[in-house]
Structures are given as C-alpha cells and as structure tokens.
C-alpha cells in the first residue's frame, strides 16, 4: 500500500478510507508531510473537519524543535511551499494521538549521548543543505512511503540507535494505534474518524487495523505539490 508517491507529476499523498464488515465506522488516513503547497493542507483540513473525530500528531519538546530544523530551515517559500500549518476545527473532536513532550524526552535521553548529538547535528546540516540545493523534485524523491520495510530502514537499525528509533517512530506508532483503539471502543463511538499524521507512521497503523479486520474501501490521490 502506498502512502506517498513521487512521479513526473510531483508528490502525491494517498487518502485511504478503511471500513470493517461488522463495525459502523470509517477510518480515513491522511498521510502528512512537513512541506507542501498551501492548497494541499487546505484540502485535507477542510475534508477532515467534516469527520466526527480527528487524530493528530505533535510532540511539544525542545528536542523535537531541534530535530525539525531540517524542514524549517529549508526556506520552503523559495520553492513555493509552506510548512504544515496547525489543524483547527471548532466543530470536530480533536484528539492528540502522540507522545507527550516529557515522555519523548525520556525516551530520547535513553539513547547514547553521541548518537543524540549526531542526529541533532545532522538535522541542522540537512536543513542548511536543503536551503541551498533543494528542488521540488529532490524533496519528492526522498519522501516516498509505503507499508513495506525499506532497505534504508533496515540498515539504519542498530542496538545503539534503538532508543532513538523508539522515540522517533516505534513509541509514537504505539500511541497512535492505542488512541485509535480507545476511541473505537467508546459506546457509542464516532462513525467517522480522520487520522492526520506523518506518512511514516501509517504502515504500523495499517498493520494494526488489518489484524483487526479493517480493509481499504476507497482510495484517492491528493497532490502535495507539483514539479
């Protein structure tokens, strides 16, 4: 299953709706990227605002602030792009489905200090490099995401980096899956649920939903940005 696709058109995000044969609930996944055209975010947010509940990502932490320098320092306005805005919808139930800042920081501190410095330093260097060299095409090429284990994901794993990968991905995946499970267990629960989250976290979520009997019933491509 694809979530983000790079092609001659540009970068596209796959909006997947999942349903269950015995449950009256539809879960729609909106894969997110940190940089895109304003029209993409406007389309997603307006669509999601019509759902009964929306699950969002977001970790408030100084560490995360340093790690996200890469896209904030990339000067997206040079490419006609914008940083992902915050989701706001007064009539929709919004649920934070991510780690708290303190929980994230605790996991981050469990990693070796040198590894933490390397990751934070790399974020700064990548941001500066993108600011000078990035094009829409190079950004799109690096963002393709599907539900298979990529070679780079396998090679990056090591015992020393395990705590960092846990903080950045695994622990957040678990929180997302649990928040969604808790929401669906409510009586009565919402009939429509939107999940607006980083595309890299959707493979774990889809595996969890698939094990629970959910299947994709509808898919639609949304253009994040054109080349």
Short mmCIF file of C-alpha atoms in Angstrom, two decimals:
data_model
loop_
_atom_site.label_atom_id
_atom_site.label_comp_id
_atom_site.label_asym_id
_atom_site.label_seq_id
_atom_site.Cartn_x
_atom_site.Cartn_y
_atom_site.Cartn_z
CA UNK A 1 0.00 0.00 0.00
CA UNK A 2 1.38 3.38 -0.99
CA UNK A 3 1.06 6.49 1.15
CA UNK A 4 3.33 8.96 -0.65
CA UNK A 5 4.30 8.66 -4.30
CA UNK A 6 6.84 10.57 -6.39
CA UNK A 7 6.27 10.72 -10.14
CA UNK A 8 6.64 13.09 -13.07
CA UNK A 9 3.53 14.81 -11.72
CA UNK A 10 5.09 15.64 -8.37
CA UNK A 11 4.47 14.31 -4.86
CA UNK A 12 1.07 12.75 -4.15
CA UNK A 13 -0.49 11.50 -0.92
CA UNK A 14 -2.91 8.58 -0.89
CA UNK A 15 -6.07 9.24 1.09
CA UNK A 16 -7.24 5.76 2.19
CA UNK A 17 -10.63 5.02 3.78
CA UNK A 18 -10.84 1.77 5.76
CA UNK A 19 -14.02 0.02 6.84
CA UNK A 20 -14.93 -3.10 8.83
CA UNK A 21 -17.66 -5.57 7.81
CA UNK A 22 -19.11 -5.67 11.33
CA UNK A 23 -18.45 -2.13 12.63
CA UNK A 24 -20.22 1.06 11.72
CA UNK A 25 -17.07 3.16 11.49
CA UNK A 26 -14.94 4.56 8.69
CA UNK A 27 -11.30 5.45 9.33
CA UNK A 28 -9.67 7.73 6.77
CA UNK A 29 -5.91 8.17 6.67
CA UNK A 30 -4.41 11.46 5.52
CA UNK A 31 -0.61 10.98 5.09
CA UNK A 32 1.19 14.16 6.04
CA UNK A 33 4.49 15.75 5.07
CA UNK A 34 6.04 18.79 6.69
CA UNK A 35 6.34 20.76 3.44
CA UNK A 36 3.68 21.13 0.79
CA UNK A 37 1.57 23.51 -1.24
CA UNK A 38 -0.97 25.51 0.80
CA UNK A 39 -3.78 24.05 -1.32
CA UNK A 40 -2.90 20.52 -0.18
CA UNK A 41 -3.24 21.35 3.52
CA UNK A 42 -6.41 23.35 2.86
CA UNK A 43 -8.00 20.37 1.06
CA UNK A 44 -7.05 17.89 3.78
CA UNK A 45 -8.14 20.07 6.68
CA UNK A 46 -11.47 21.00 5.12
CA UNK A 47 -12.18 17.34 4.42
CA UNK A 48 -11.15 16.18 7.90
CA UNK A 49 -13.23 18.90 9.54
CA UNK A 50 -16.36 17.06 8.44
CA UNK A 51 -15.45 13.93 10.43
CA UNK A 52 -16.74 13.10 13.90
CA UNK A 53 -13.21 12.92 15.31
CA UNK A 54 -9.69 13.73 14.15
CA UNK A 55 -6.47 12.19 15.48
CA UNK A 56 -3.40 14.41 15.23
CA UNK A 57 0.34 14.08 15.80
CA UNK A 58 2.57 16.56 17.56
CA UNK A 59 5.26 16.45 20.24
CA UNK A 60 5.98 19.64 22.16
CA UNK A 61 9.64 19.38 23.07
CA UNK A 62 12.84 21.39 22.66
CA UNK A 63 14.50 18.27 21.30
CA UNK A 64 11.83 17.92 18.61
CA UNK A 65 12.21 21.60 17.83
CA UNK A 66 15.91 21.00 17.13
CA UNK A 67 15.23 17.85 15.11
CA UNK A 68 12.72 19.64 12.87
CA UNK A 69 15.20 22.28 11.82
CA UNK A 70 15.75 20.36 8.59
CA UNK A 71 12.43 21.41 7.05
CA UNK A 72 12.06 24.72 8.88
CA UNK A 73 15.47 25.90 7.63
CA UNK A 74 14.91 24.64 4.09
CA UNK A 75 13.42 28.02 3.01
CA UNK A 76 10.23 26.43 1.62
CA UNK A 77 8.98 29.78 0.35
CA UNK A 78 11.79 29.67 -2.21
CA UNK A 79 10.06 26.63 -3.71
CA UNK A 80 6.53 28.00 -3.36
CA UNK A 81 5.85 25.65 -0.44
CA UNK A 82 4.83 26.13 3.16
CA UNK A 83 5.42 24.35 6.46
CA UNK A 84 2.44 22.26 7.55
CA UNK A 85 0.04 24.56 9.46
CA UNK A 86 -1.81 23.56 12.60
CA UNK A 87 -5.19 21.93 12.24
CA UNK A 88 -8.09 23.94 13.63
CA UNK A 89 -11.71 22.85 13.65
CA UNK A 90 -14.20 24.05 16.26
CA UNK A 91 -16.98 21.60 15.38
CA UNK A 92 -14.81 18.46 15.30
CA UNK A 93 -13.50 16.43 18.21
CA UNK A 94 -9.69 16.70 18.03
CA UNK A 95 -7.57 14.10 19.80
CA UNK A 96 -3.84 14.33 20.44
CA UNK A 97 -2.53 10.89 19.46
CA UNK A 98 1.16 11.31 20.15
CA UNK A 99 3.74 11.20 22.92
CA UNK A 100 3.84 13.97 25.48
CA UNK A 101 6.95 16.12 25.45
CA UNK A 102 8.18 14.64 28.73
CA UNK A 103 7.67 11.06 27.53
CA UNK A 104 9.51 11.76 24.29
CA UNK A 105 12.40 13.44 26.10
CA UNK A 106 12.72 10.49 28.49
CA UNK A 107 12.98 8.07 25.57
CA UNK A 108 15.43 10.36 23.82
CA UNK A 109 17.70 10.58 26.86
CA UNK A 110 17.88 6.77 26.93
CA UNK A 111 19.95 6.87 23.74
CA UNK A 112 23.76 7.24 23.87
CA UNK A 113 24.76 10.89 24.03
CA UNK A 114 26.91 10.69 20.90
CA UNK A 115 24.02 9.26 18.90
CA UNK A 116 21.74 12.07 20.08
CA UNK A 117 24.30 14.71 19.12
CA UNK A 118 24.74 13.13 15.70
CA UNK A 119 21.01 13.15 14.98
CA UNK A 120 20.53 16.73 16.17
CA UNK A 121 23.62 17.93 14.32
CA UNK A 122 22.56 16.17 11.15
CA UNK A 123 19.16 17.89 11.27
CA UNK A 124 20.90 21.26 11.24
CA UNK A 125 23.25 20.34 8.41
CA UNK A 126 20.45 18.83 6.33
CA UNK A 127 18.38 21.97 6.80
CA UNK A 128 21.22 24.17 5.59
CA UNK A 129 21.91 21.82 2.67
CA UNK A 130 18.26 21.87 1.63
CA UNK A 131 18.20 25.64 1.87
CA UNK A 132 20.93 25.82 -0.75
CA UNK A 133 20.24 22.87 -3.03
CA UNK A 134 16.67 21.57 -2.62
CA UNK A 135 14.25 21.45 -5.51
CA UNK A 136 10.70 20.15 -5.53
CA UNK A 137 11.94 17.06 -7.33
CA UNK A 138 14.65 16.20 -4.79
CA UNK A 139 12.22 16.72 -1.92
CA UNK A 140 9.63 14.46 -3.53
CA UNK A 141 12.16 11.69 -4.26
CA UNK A 142 13.07 11.42 -0.59
CA UNK A 143 9.50 11.22 0.70
CA UNK A 144 8.05 8.11 -0.99
CA UNK A 145 6.39 5.92 1.65
CA UNK A 146 4.67 2.53 1.56
CA UNK A 147 3.82 -0.24 4.01
CA UNK A 148 6.87 -2.37 3.20
CA UNK A 149 10.15 -2.35 5.16
CA UNK A 150 12.52 -0.27 3.12
CA UNK A 151 16.19 -1.22 2.75
CA UNK A 152 17.33 2.03 4.37
CA UNK A 153 15.00 1.49 7.34
CA UNK A 154 16.55 -1.93 7.93
CA UNK A 155 20.13 -0.76 7.55
CA UNK A 156 19.75 2.21 9.90
CA UNK A 157 18.75 -0.03 12.80
CA UNK A 158 21.40 -0.85 15.37
CA UNK A 159 21.45 -1.62 19.07
CA UNK A 160 22.88 1.83 19.82
CA UNK A 161 20.24 3.58 17.75
CA UNK A 162 17.32 1.52 19.04
CA UNK A 163 16.34 4.10 21.74
CA UNK A 164 16.36 6.91 19.17
CA UNK A 165 14.27 4.95 16.70
CA UNK A 166 11.90 4.07 19.53
CA UNK A 167 11.42 7.75 20.40
CA UNK A 168 11.07 8.91 16.80
CA UNK A 169 8.88 6.13 15.49
CA UNK A 170 8.05 2.94 17.41
CA UNK A 171 6.71 4.52 20.60
CA UNK A 172 4.72 7.06 18.63
CA UNK A 173 3.26 4.30 16.44
CA UNK A 174 2.06 2.51 19.56
CA UNK A 175 0.45 5.64 20.98
CA UNK A 176 -1.36 6.30 17.70
CA UNK A 177 -2.68 2.73 17.49
CA UNK A 178 -3.79 2.79 21.13
CA UNK A 179 -5.55 6.16 20.86
CA UNK A 180 -7.48 4.93 17.85
CA UNK A 181 -8.38 1.64 19.58
CA UNK A 182 -9.56 3.54 22.67
CA UNK A 183 -11.68 5.85 20.53
CA UNK A 184 -13.36 2.98 18.71
CA UNK A 185 -14.10 1.22 21.99
CA UNK A 186 -16.31 4.07 23.17
CA UNK A 187 -20.05 3.43 23.26
CA UNK A 188 -21.34 4.99 21.17
CA UNK A 189 -18.17 5.72 19.26
CA UNK A 190 -17.69 8.14 16.36
CA UNK A 191 -18.86 6.89 12.96
CA UNK A 192 -16.14 8.68 11.01
CA UNK A 193 -12.54 9.16 12.13
CA UNK A 194 -9.81 11.08 10.31
CA UNK A 195 -6.14 10.43 11.07
CA UNK A 196 -3.84 13.28 10.08
CA UNK A 197 -0.35 12.01 10.77
CA UNK A 198 3.11 11.68 9.31
CA UNK A 199 3.10 9.15 6.47
CA UNK A 200 5.95 7.18 8.05
CA UNK A 201 3.69 6.13 10.91
CA UNK A 202 0.91 4.69 8.74
CA UNK A 203 2.49 1.30 7.92
CA UNK A 204 2.27 0.28 11.59
CA UNK A 205 -1.26 1.65 11.88
CA UNK A 206 -2.46 -0.18 8.77
CA UNK A 207 -0.96 -3.46 10.00
CA UNK A 208 -2.82 -3.00 13.29
CA UNK A 209 -6.11 -2.21 11.53
CA UNK A 210 -5.65 -5.08 9.10
CA UNK A 211 -5.19 -7.51 12.00
CA UNK A 212 -8.45 -6.14 13.44
CA UNK A 213 -10.37 -6.83 10.23
CA UNK A 214 -10.32 -3.40 8.57
CA UNK A 215 -9.82 -3.20 4.82
CA UNK A 216 -9.35 -0.33 2.39
CA UNK A 217 -12.70 0.51 0.80
CA UNK A 218 -11.74 3.68 -1.07
CA UNK A 219 -8.55 5.49 -2.10
CA UNK A 220 -7.86 8.86 -3.65
CA UNK A 221 -4.67 10.63 -4.67
CA UNK A 222 -4.11 14.16 -3.39
CA UNK A 223 -1.35 16.34 -4.84
CA UNK A 224 1.05 17.57 -2.16
CA UNK A 225 2.99 19.62 -4.67
CA UNK A 226 3.62 19.57 -8.39
CA UNK A 227 7.06 19.60 -10.01
#
